[in-house]
Amino acid sequence: MKTPTAIARSRIREVHHRKIHEDVTEYLLQDIRNGTYGVGSELPSERALMAEFGVGRPAVRESLAKLARMGLIEVRPGLRAKVRTATVAPLLKEMDAAVKISLSTEEGQRHMQELRLIFESAVARHVAPHATEQQLAKLRKIQETCREALGSTERFAALDVAFHRAVGEISGNPLVTAAFDAFCAWLLEQRLSNLRRPGRMEKTLEAHGRILAALEKNDPDAAESAVLAHLSDVNTIFWSASSPETPPQTRPKRR
């Protein structure tokens, strides 16, 4: 009888060599990191890169495409690739397919809702003491436009997104706003489903009013509580519509 070690050693396992374009990508990443190519500067032409690395055009193009997906360069037809400010937005976009598959299950929906609730309530608490009059004026304007949009689901939904994103913008952190954009895209159907129910636009407007009032007072406790109450209510309505027998989602306990 073979021992586990003997069995493992008897397997034939194929080892693949690193692909050429991955080496090109790594070299270009190093050049971007060390400032050889700064933000706004152009990379060499495809022909120049082919000569520099001694590779063919497919390897160069595949490398540039990978850097573009990473959000590090902008590839434009007929022009040289240009280094852009690094952002997580393209990476979050790459997650779309996996997230949508996850959201097709009840467990995935609940996990995403919980993540959004934790994230947005923490952001509201963080930004409340720092909200400026200019930022509050923007929220007031969105709130007023929301009031004018009552009865128009699509328009109200877009303004609903704009309100939540404007709260995130108070942080001044592009990673925070990128996360807000991702949540808005991933949970769009849930948002529309909620707003189509009778009276839900008015309820959302009232909830936004409480969030705005807390931010106007620069009160982190009230801002956090207002977001928790709003999103918990949205989640409860969503699940009551999906399955009347499903118990409502509870809020995370505050420490």
XYZ file of N, CA and C in Angstrom:
765
model
N 0.850 -1.197 0.000
C 0.000 0.000 0.000
C 0.881 1.241 0.000
N 0.570 2.169 -0.867
C 1.381 3.381 -0.949
C 1.080 4.311 0.220
N 2.105 4.952 0.685
C 1.919 5.951 1.738
C 1.399 7.225 1.089
N 0.778 8.163 1.876
C 0.305 9.436 1.316
C 1.405 10.199 0.603
N 2.652 10.110 1.160
C 3.767 10.822 0.527
C 4.082 10.223 -0.824
N 4.067 8.890 -0.901
C 4.380 8.210 -2.161
C 3.324 8.526 -3.211
N 2.073 8.560 -2.772
C 0.992 8.879 -3.700
C 1.167 10.283 -4.251
N 1.483 11.212 -3.346
C 1.655 12.603 -3.773
C 2.801 12.730 -4.759
N 3.877 12.007 -4.520
C 5.046 12.106 -5.390
C 4.833 11.420 -6.732
N 3.853 10.508 -6.788
C 3.616 9.793 -8.035
C 2.777 10.605 -9.011
N 2.191 11.721 -8.551
C 1.389 12.553 -9.430
C 2.268 13.282 -10.430
N 1.713 13.506 -11.599
C 2.405 14.302 -12.610
C 1.757 15.678 -12.616
N 2.496 16.686 -12.204
C 1.953 18.035 -12.125
C 2.713 18.950 -13.083
N 1.938 19.625 -13.921
C 2.546 20.485 -14.932
C 2.822 21.861 -14.349
N 4.033 22.351 -14.571
C 4.420 23.672 -14.082
C 4.480 24.623 -15.265
N 3.713 25.728 -15.180
C 3.693 26.703 -16.253
C 4.687 27.824 -15.978
N 5.386 28.247 -17.012
C 6.308 29.362 -16.861
C 5.524 30.668 -16.840
N 6.083 31.660 -16.206
C 5.481 32.981 -16.156
C 5.338 33.518 -17.573
N 4.195 34.122 -17.877
C 3.947 34.645 -19.207
C 4.753 35.914 -19.452
N 5.121 36.131 -20.706
C 5.971 37.267 -21.050
C 5.335 38.590 -20.660
N 4.039 38.753 -20.939
C 3.408 40.043 -20.653
C 3.409 40.368 -19.164
N 3.457 39.337 -18.297
C 3.502 39.578 -16.860
C 4.830 40.221 -16.455
N 5.929 39.814 -17.130
C 7.221 40.441 -16.862
C 7.214 41.900 -17.315
N 6.635 42.148 -18.480
C 6.547 43.518 -18.989
C 5.725 44.373 -18.030
N 4.615 43.816 -17.566
C 3.758 44.547 -16.621
C 4.514 44.895 -15.360
N 5.281 43.943 -14.836
C 6.018 44.182 -13.591
C 7.056 45.284 -13.768
N 7.760 45.288 -14.886
C 8.751 46.342 -15.145
C 8.072 47.705 -15.244
N 6.957 47.770 -15.940
C 6.259 49.044 -16.083
C 5.681 49.513 -14.748
N 5.218 48.565 -13.939
C 4.751 48.916 -12.597
C 5.872 49.552 -11.783
N 7.064 48.968 -11.876
C 8.211 49.535 -11.163
C 8.505 50.945 -11.641
N 8.414 51.165 -12.952
C 8.677 52.494 -13.508
C 7.639 53.511 -13.037
N 6.393 53.077 -12.896
C 5.347 53.989 -12.422
C 5.544 54.278 -10.942
N 5.901 53.246 -10.180
C 6.095 53.436 -8.742
C 7.266 54.372 -8.447
N 8.354 54.211 -9.168
C 9.542 55.018 -8.853
C 9.541 56.385 -9.529
N 8.477 56.685 -10.258
C 8.349 58.012 -10.833
C 8.956 58.194 -12.201
N 9.470 57.122 -12.792
C 9.991 57.235 -14.153
C 8.892 57.757 -15.074
N 7.678 57.260 -14.842
C 6.506 57.763 -15.543
C 5.535 58.288 -14.491
N 5.467 59.595 -14.354
C 4.588 60.204 -13.369
C 3.175 60.350 -13.885
N 2.274 60.735 -12.987
C 0.871 60.934 -13.358
C 0.779 61.994 -14.460
N 0.078 61.661 -15.516
C -0.101 62.578 -16.628
C 0.910 62.399 -17.746
N 1.978 61.658 -17.478
C 2.997 61.449 -18.514
C 2.622 60.269 -19.401
N 3.153 60.265 -20.614
C 2.862 59.196 -21.567
C 3.912 58.099 -21.480
N 3.468 56.859 -21.671
C 4.405 55.748 -21.789
C 4.993 55.766 -23.195
N 6.117 55.090 -23.399
C 6.659 54.990 -24.757
C 5.650 54.328 -25.697
N 5.845 54.493 -26.980
C 4.964 53.880 -27.966
C 5.069 52.363 -27.875
N 4.107 51.676 -28.469
C 4.150 50.212 -28.480
C 5.436 49.715 -29.126
N 5.816 50.363 -30.227
C 7.036 49.945 -30.928
C 8.266 50.121 -30.031
N 8.326 51.239 -29.287
C 9.460 51.485 -28.398
C 9.492 50.456 -27.260
N 8.320 50.118 -26.734
C 8.262 49.122 -25.661
C 8.651 47.741 -26.179
N 8.259 47.428 -27.394
C 8.654 46.148 -27.994
C 10.172 46.059 -28.084
N 10.805 47.160 -28.490
C 12.263 47.174 -28.617
C 12.929 47.125 -27.244
N 12.367 47.853 -26.271
C 12.949 47.914 -24.925
C 12.961 46.551 -24.252
N 11.868 45.796 -24.417
C 11.758 44.512 -23.717
C 12.048 43.315 -24.611
N 12.238 43.554 -25.898
C 12.521 42.448 -26.808
C 11.369 41.480 -26.923
N 10.152 42.012 -26.973
C 8.954 41.167 -27.055
C 8.100 41.604 -28.239
N 7.083 40.822 -28.545
C 6.188 41.147 -29.646
C 5.072 42.092 -29.228
N 4.327 42.564 -30.216
C 3.248 43.512 -29.939
C 2.151 42.916 -29.040
N 1.768 41.627 -29.204
C 0.724 41.083 -28.338
C 1.073 41.173 -26.852
N 2.341 40.904 -26.515
C 2.751 40.966 -25.111
C 2.642 42.387 -24.573
N 3.038 43.366 -25.382
C 2.961 44.765 -24.961
C 1.509 45.172 -24.774
N 0.664 44.828 -25.731
C -0.743 45.218 -25.642
C -1.447 44.555 -24.463
N -1.113 43.296 -24.208
C -1.727 42.604 -23.079
C -1.285 43.242 -21.763
N -0.018 43.645 -21.705
C 0.495 44.304 -20.509
C -0.197 45.643 -20.285
N -0.348 46.433 -21.347
C -1.004 47.734 -21.232
C -2.472 47.568 -20.833
N -3.110 46.546 -21.369
C -4.513 46.296 -21.019
C -4.648 45.956 -19.536
N -3.690 45.198 -19.027
C -3.722 44.825 -17.609
C -3.519 46.048 -16.727
N -2.588 46.921 -17.101
C -2.365 48.146 -16.333
C -3.592 49.050 -16.370
N -4.295 49.050 -17.509
C -5.512 49.845 -17.626
C -6.600 49.298 -16.707
N -6.717 47.964 -16.640
C -7.718 47.359 -15.757
C -7.407 47.649 -14.300
N -6.139 47.814 -13.992
C -5.719 48.136 -12.630
C -5.950 49.610 -12.310
N -6.331 50.385 -13.316
C -6.600 51.795 -13.096
C -5.365 52.667 -13.059
N -4.238 52.158 -13.586
C -2.980 52.907 -13.506
C -2.677 53.704 -14.766
N -3.226 53.283 -15.895
C -2.998 54.017 -17.139
C -4.301 54.163 -17.896
N -4.316 55.115 -18.802
C -5.452 55.312 -19.698
C -5.002 54.971 -21.106
N -5.669 54.018 -21.719
C -5.317 53.590 -23.071
C -6.303 54.223 -24.040
N -5.769 54.970 -25.005
C -6.612 55.683 -25.967
C -6.250 55.259 -27.384
N -7.236 54.948 -28.204
C -6.968 54.505 -29.586
C -6.145 55.533 -30.356
N -5.054 55.060 -30.959
C -4.230 55.925 -31.784
C -3.281 56.824 -31.020
N -3.341 56.777 -29.676
C -2.472 57.630 -28.858
C -1.683 56.764 -27.881
N -0.630 57.338 -27.328
C 0.155 56.599 -26.341
C -0.616 56.492 -25.029
N -0.365 55.413 -24.315
C -0.985 55.229 -23.002
C -0.469 56.304 -22.054
N -1.358 56.799 -21.207
C -0.989 57.871 -20.276
C -1.218 57.404 -18.840
N -0.258 57.731 -17.948
C -0.376 57.355 -16.539
C -1.452 58.222 -15.886
N -2.338 57.592 -15.134
C -3.417 58.315 -14.471
C -3.281 58.194 -12.965
N -3.993 59.041 -12.237
C -3.991 58.955 -10.783
C -4.587 57.615 -10.364
N -3.885 56.921 -9.488
C -4.338 55.598 -9.061
C -5.661 55.702 -8.314
N -6.584 54.804 -8.605
C -7.881 54.758 -7.949
C -8.350 53.315 -7.875
N -9.191 53.039 -6.872
C -9.691 51.665 -6.735
C -10.936 51.434 -7.582
N -11.461 52.490 -8.205
C -12.698 52.353 -8.967
C -12.639 51.242 -10.021
N -11.564 51.183 -10.853
C -11.517 50.103 -11.851
C -11.482 48.719 -11.208
N -10.817 48.598 -10.068
C -10.760 47.301 -9.389
C -12.135 46.903 -8.871
N -12.875 47.880 -8.334
C -14.232 47.591 -7.881
C -15.118 47.205 -9.062
N -14.898 47.863 -10.199
C -15.655 47.539 -11.406
C -15.380 46.112 -11.851
N -14.118 45.668 -11.702
C -13.753 44.306 -12.077
C -14.495 43.272 -11.219
N -14.959 43.713 -10.029
C -15.653 42.799 -9.132
C -17.127 42.646 -9.489
N -17.620 43.436 -10.441
C -19.053 43.473 -10.738
C -19.663 42.098 -10.970
N -19.029 41.310 -11.834
C -19.602 40.000 -12.181
C -19.713 39.105 -10.955
N -18.635 39.044 -10.152
C -18.648 38.191 -8.961
C -19.675 38.687 -7.948
N -19.764 40.013 -7.779
C -20.720 40.573 -6.821
C -22.151 40.278 -7.260
N -22.436 40.424 -8.545
C -23.794 40.186 -9.036
C -24.209 38.728 -8.868
N -23.250 37.817 -9.033
C -23.550 36.405 -8.794
C -23.852 36.192 -7.316
N -23.060 36.835 -6.459
C -23.304 36.728 -5.021
C -24.668 37.301 -4.649
N -25.033 38.431 -5.273
C -26.302 39.083 -4.959
C -27.516 38.310 -5.478
N -27.278 37.291 -6.294
C -28.388 36.472 -6.778
C -28.854 35.485 -5.707
N -28.131 35.420 -4.587
C -28.510 34.542 -3.482
C -28.950 35.386 -2.287
N -29.786 34.824 -1.446
C -30.247 35.544 -0.252
C -29.075 35.853 0.667
N -28.184 34.886 0.842
C -27.028 35.101 1.717
C -26.169 36.254 1.211
N -25.943 36.280 -0.109
C -25.138 37.349 -0.682
C -25.784 38.708 -0.504
N -27.097 38.780 -0.683
C -27.819 40.038 -0.480
C -27.656 40.526 0.952
N -27.820 39.619 1.900
C -27.727 40.013 3.308
C -26.323 40.488 3.664
N -25.326 39.793 3.156
C -23.946 40.196 3.445
C -23.651 41.589 2.888
N -24.110 41.847 1.663
C -23.868 43.152 1.056
C -24.622 44.255 1.797
N -25.855 43.979 2.184
C -26.631 44.964 2.932
C -25.963 45.293 4.263
N -25.464 44.264 4.930
C -24.802 44.482 6.214
C -23.524 45.295 6.033
N -22.769 44.972 4.978
C -21.537 45.708 4.720
C -21.837 47.176 4.445
N -22.865 47.438 3.641
C -23.225 48.820 3.338
C -23.655 49.554 4.601
N -24.459 48.891 5.427
C -24.938 49.516 6.656
C -23.779 49.890 7.570
N -22.854 48.972 7.756
C -21.689 49.235 8.612
C -20.835 50.358 8.032
N -20.600 50.289 6.725
C -19.736 51.260 6.056
C -20.328 52.666 6.094
N -21.594 52.812 5.664
C -22.173 54.145 5.562
C -22.407 54.778 6.932
N -22.771 53.983 7.916
C -22.974 54.558 9.255
C -21.644 55.026 9.836
N -20.570 54.275 9.574
C -19.247 54.679 10.063
C -18.770 55.947 9.355
N -19.046 56.042 8.052
C -18.662 57.238 7.303
C -19.410 58.457 7.841
N -20.715 58.308 8.079
C -21.517 59.423 8.595
C -20.968 59.898 9.940
N -20.608 58.960 10.783
C -20.038 59.329 12.091
C -18.716 60.068 11.916
N -17.916 59.599 10.972
C -16.595 60.193 10.754
C -16.677 61.610 10.191
N -17.611 61.840 9.249
C -17.639 63.139 8.564
C -18.452 64.193 9.305
N -19.336 63.770 10.204
C -20.243 64.722 10.855
C -19.536 65.929 11.478
N -18.440 65.747 12.222
C -17.804 66.909 12.849
C -17.132 67.854 11.853
N -16.928 67.384 10.612
C -16.141 68.162 9.651
C -16.972 68.742 8.511
N -18.276 68.519 8.500
C -19.114 68.992 7.396
C -19.102 70.517 7.334
N -18.754 71.067 6.177
C -18.690 72.516 5.996
C -20.029 73.043 5.485
N -20.203 74.352 5.554
C -21.443 74.956 5.075
C -21.638 74.700 3.583
N -20.544 74.733 2.831
C -20.637 74.473 1.390
C -21.103 73.044 1.117
N -20.569 72.083 1.863
C -20.968 70.689 1.688
C -22.412 70.471 2.130
N -22.811 71.128 3.216
C -24.187 71.012 3.682
C -25.153 71.649 2.684
N -24.718 72.741 2.060
C -25.565 73.397 1.058
C -25.823 72.459 -0.119
N -24.814 71.679 -0.487
C -24.992 70.714 -1.574
C -26.018 69.659 -1.196
N -25.957 69.179 0.035
C -26.925 68.183 0.497
C -28.336 68.774 0.547
N -28.443 70.025 0.992
C -29.759 70.671 1.023
C -30.345 70.787 -0.382
N -29.500 71.126 -1.346
C -29.943 71.263 -2.717
C -30.455 69.929 -3.263
N -29.715 68.859 -2.988
C -30.141 67.524 -3.427
C -31.454 67.150 -2.757
N -31.550 67.465 -1.470
C -32.778 67.151 -0.719
C -33.982 67.882 -1.315
N -33.807 69.129 -1.677
C -34.897 69.893 -2.266
C -35.279 69.341 -3.646
N -34.276 68.960 -4.420
C -34.545 68.391 -5.744
C -35.233 67.037 -5.616
N -34.878 66.276 -4.579
C -35.568 65.008 -4.299
C -37.049 65.257 -4.052
N -37.341 66.309 -3.308
C -38.733 66.632 -3.009
C -39.510 66.921 -4.301
N -38.843 67.617 -5.216
C -39.470 67.944 -6.495
C -39.655 66.703 -7.372
N -38.836 65.660 -7.109
C -38.868 64.450 -7.935
C -39.813 63.384 -7.403
N -40.504 63.671 -6.307
C -41.444 62.694 -5.759
C -42.438 62.256 -6.835
N -42.591 60.948 -6.969
C -43.490 60.412 -7.987
C -42.772 59.899 -9.214
N -41.506 60.279 -9.384
C -40.708 59.805 -10.518
C -39.614 58.878 -9.984
N -39.868 57.586 -10.067
C -38.973 56.608 -9.434
C -37.532 56.711 -9.937
N -37.353 56.730 -11.244
C -36.000 56.742 -11.809
C -35.237 58.000 -11.402
N -35.900 59.150 -11.496
C -35.233 60.407 -11.149
C -34.936 60.462 -9.665
N -35.905 60.033 -8.849
C -35.701 60.055 -7.400
C -34.557 59.120 -7.013
N -34.483 57.949 -7.663
C -33.418 56.986 -7.357
C -32.051 57.592 -7.640
N -31.927 58.322 -8.759
C -30.651 58.953 -9.093
C -30.273 59.990 -8.045
N -31.253 60.729 -7.559
C -30.995 61.752 -6.538
C -30.708 61.109 -5.185
N -31.340 59.979 -4.924
C -31.061 59.208 -3.709
C -29.589 58.810 -3.689
N -29.111 58.308 -4.830
C -27.693 57.960 -4.971
C -26.817 59.190 -4.739
N -27.210 60.313 -5.345
C -26.422 61.540 -5.229
C -26.327 62.011 -3.779
N -27.409 61.852 -3.016
C -27.396 62.270 -1.606
C -26.382 61.455 -0.811
N -26.457 60.140 -0.944
C -25.544 59.277 -0.185
C -24.098 59.521 -0.604
N -23.872 59.707 -1.901
C -22.511 59.952 -2.376
C -21.982 61.282 -1.837
N -22.854 62.305 -1.763
C -22.436 63.611 -1.257
C -22.023 63.534 0.212
N -22.671 62.654 0.972
C -22.248 62.438 2.360
C -20.829 61.869 2.370
N -20.580 60.902 1.498
C -19.242 60.322 1.417
C -18.198 61.329 0.981
N -18.571 62.250 0.095
C -17.626 63.247 -0.406
C -17.120 64.180 0.687
N -17.885 64.319 1.760
C -17.450 65.177 2.864
C -16.120 64.697 3.423
N -15.869 63.400 3.319
C -14.615 62.830 3.838
C -13.400 63.337 3.080
N -13.578 63.731 1.812
C -12.451 64.151 0.991
C -11.562 62.989 0.593
N -12.061 61.777 0.790
C -11.278 60.576 0.522
C -11.816 59.894 -0.740
N -11.026 59.849 -1.822
C -11.521 59.237 -3.067
C -11.839 57.753 -2.928
N -11.206 57.069 -1.984
C -11.517 55.657 -1.776
C -12.925 55.498 -1.220
N -13.324 56.420 -0.366
C -14.667 56.384 0.212
C -15.710 56.612 -0.877
N -15.503 57.625 -1.723
C -16.488 57.905 -2.772
C -16.533 56.780 -3.798
N -15.399 56.142 -4.069
C -15.391 55.002 -4.989
C -16.212 53.855 -4.413
N -16.115 53.647 -3.102
C -16.904 52.595 -2.457
C -18.388 52.922 -2.509
N -18.742 54.200 -2.314
C -20.150 54.606 -2.424
C -20.672 54.313 -3.824
N -19.878 54.645 -4.841
C -20.290 54.390 -6.225
C -20.538 52.905 -6.456
N -19.656 52.076 -5.887
C -19.797 50.627 -6.063
C -21.070 50.118 -5.394
N -21.314 50.548 -4.161
C -22.531 50.121 -3.465
C -23.776 50.546 -4.240
N -23.755 51.769 -4.749
C -24.916 52.275 -5.496
C -25.192 51.422 -6.733
N -24.132 51.026 -7.423
C -24.293 50.196 -8.623
C -24.756 48.792 -8.262
N -24.154 48.214 -7.227
C -24.467 46.837 -6.861
C -25.877 46.684 -6.304
N -26.359 47.704 -5.603
C -27.665 47.599 -4.946
C -28.737 48.437 -5.640
N -28.520 48.742 -6.921
C -29.471 49.571 -7.658
C -30.856 48.929 -7.719
N -30.907 47.642 -8.018
C -32.214 46.976 -8.127
C -32.957 46.992 -6.799
N -32.218 46.813 -5.716
C -32.851 46.874 -4.400
C -33.413 48.275 -4.158
N -32.644 49.298 -4.537
C -33.083 50.677 -4.354
C -34.371 50.949 -5.138
N -34.393 50.534 -6.410
C -35.558 50.764 -7.253
C -36.774 49.999 -6.732
N -36.535 48.753 -6.311
C -37.628 47.943 -5.769
C -38.248 48.611 -4.552
N -37.409 49.164 -3.687
C -37.881 49.836 -2.483
C -38.680 51.090 -2.828
N -38.149 51.902 -3.750
C -38.780 53.179 -4.072
C -40.092 53.025 -4.843
N -40.289 51.889 -5.480
C -41.546 51.666 -6.218
C -42.716 51.371 -5.277
N -42.434 51.031 -4.049
C -43.511 50.719 -3.096
C -44.183 52.009 -2.633
N -45.483 51.991 -2.428
C -46.218 53.197 -2.032
C -45.641 53.850 -0.769
N -45.403 55.137 -0.843
C -44.951 55.901 0.313
C -43.468 55.827 0.604
N -42.718 54.995 -0.151
C -41.305 54.817 0.189
C -40.449 56.027 -0.204
N -40.805 56.736 -1.261
C -40.034 57.929 -1.596
C -40.140 58.962 -0.481
N -41.361 59.129 0.034
C -41.568 60.080 1.125
C -40.791 59.654 2.371
N -40.786 58.346 2.661
C -40.044 57.836 3.817
C -38.539 58.082 3.645
N -38.057 57.868 2.421
C -36.643 58.095 2.136
C -36.293 59.567 2.301
N -37.154 60.437 1.837
C -36.934 61.875 1.967
C -36.856 62.271 3.440
N -37.740 61.715 4.250
C -37.726 62.005 5.688
C -36.436 61.504 6.333
N -36.009 60.306 5.931
C -34.777 59.731 6.487
C -33.570 60.582 6.113
N -33.538 61.031 4.868
C -32.438 61.908 4.441
C -32.460 63.214 5.231
N -33.658 63.690 5.531
C -33.776 64.916 6.318
C -33.171 64.753 7.699
N -33.349 63.576 8.309
C -32.765 63.335 9.638
C -31.242 63.235 9.557
N -30.753 62.619 8.486
C -29.291 62.549 8.310
C -28.723 63.944 8.130
N -29.370 64.742 7.300
C -28.916 66.113 7.053
C -28.943 66.937 8.340
N -30.006 66.810 9.124
C -30.118 67.573 10.371
C -28.978 67.221 11.331
N -28.633 65.939 11.387
C -27.529 65.515 12.260
C -26.200 66.088 11.786
N -25.993 66.107 10.469
C -24.758 66.661 9.929
C -24.695 68.176 10.144
N -25.841 68.840 10.052
C -25.881 70.291 10.286
C -25.491 70.624 11.722
N -25.786 69.708 12.642
C -25.416 69.904 14.051
C -24.002 69.407 14.345
N -23.350 68.843 13.317
C -22.016 68.240 13.484
C -22.020 67.215 14.609
N -23.117 66.433 14.668
C -23.317 65.458 15.740
C -23.036 64.048 15.216
N -21.888 63.459 15.551
C -21.546 62.128 15.027
C -22.483 61.027 15.499
N -22.932 61.083 16.765
C -23.845 60.056 17.275
C -25.169 60.079 16.520
N -25.712 61.281 16.327
C -26.991 61.404 15.630
C -26.870 61.017 14.164
N -25.741 61.371 13.541
C -25.536 61.031 12.129
C -25.454 59.524 11.946
N -24.700 58.872 12.806
C -24.579 57.415 12.733
C -25.933 56.753 12.956
N -26.658 57.206 13.962
C -27.964 56.616 14.274
C -28.957 56.820 13.135
N -28.918 58.002 12.511
C -29.851 58.293 11.419
C -29.593 57.390 10.221
N -28.320 57.144 9.899
C -27.996 56.250 8.779
C -28.352 54.813 9.122
N -28.055 54.390 10.340
C -28.415 53.034 10.760
C -29.924 52.809 10.655
N -30.689 53.779 11.126
C -32.145 53.639 11.090
C -32.643 53.601 9.648
N -32.100 54.462 8.806
C -32.528 54.536 7.408
C -32.247 53.229 6.672
N -31.013 52.754 6.732
C -30.650 51.557 5.969
C -31.270 50.297 6.562
N -31.439 50.253 7.876
C -32.109 49.102 8.492
C -33.556 49.025 8.029
N -34.201 50.187 7.931
C -35.578 50.240 7.452
C -35.657 49.790 5.995
N -34.720 50.262 5.168
C -34.686 49.867 3.753
C -34.539 48.359 3.637
N -33.634 47.772 4.428
C -33.409 46.329 4.375
C -34.643 45.550 4.820
N -35.295 46.048 5.871
C -36.493 45.379 6.370
C -37.594 45.371 5.322
N -37.806 46.507 4.664
C -38.820 46.607 3.620
C -38.493 45.671 2.457
N -37.209 45.618 2.100
C -36.796 44.759 0.985
C -37.135 43.305 1.283
N -36.829 42.843 2.486
C -37.052 41.438 2.798
C -38.522 41.132 3.058
N -39.263 42.104 3.547
C -40.703 41.867 3.743
C -41.401 41.715 2.393
N -40.876 42.416 1.385
C -41.448 42.294 0.042
C -41.017 41.001 -0.626
N -39.773 40.576 -0.344
C -39.244 39.362 -0.969
C -39.851 38.112 -0.358
N -39.990 38.127 0.960
C -40.526 36.966 1.659
C -41.160 37.432 2.959
N -42.466 37.549 3.019
C -43.146 38.042 4.215
C -42.800 37.281 5.483
N -42.359 36.022 5.330
C -42.061 35.218 6.518
C -40.626 35.400 6.983
N -39.808 36.107 6.188
C -38.410 36.300 6.563
C -38.313 37.335 7.664
N -37.682 37.013 8.802
C -37.582 37.979 9.889
C -36.739 39.170 9.472
N -37.049 40.359 9.988
C -36.300 41.550 9.616
C -34.847 41.472 10.048
N -33.991 42.125 9.311
C -32.565 42.149 9.619
C -32.329 43.054 10.802
N -31.562 42.593 11.732
C -31.297 43.401 12.921
C -30.115 44.320 12.689
N -30.067 45.386 13.439
C -28.970 46.324 13.305
C -27.760 45.821 14.079
N -26.561 46.171 13.650
C -25.378 45.829 14.430
C -25.443 46.534 15.784
N -25.045 45.852 16.806
C -25.061 46.459 18.137
C -23.917 47.456 18.274
N -24.221 48.601 18.842
C -23.186 49.598 19.086
C -22.467 49.267 20.368
N -21.159 49.462 20.328
C -20.365 49.171 21.533
C -20.303 50.394 22.431
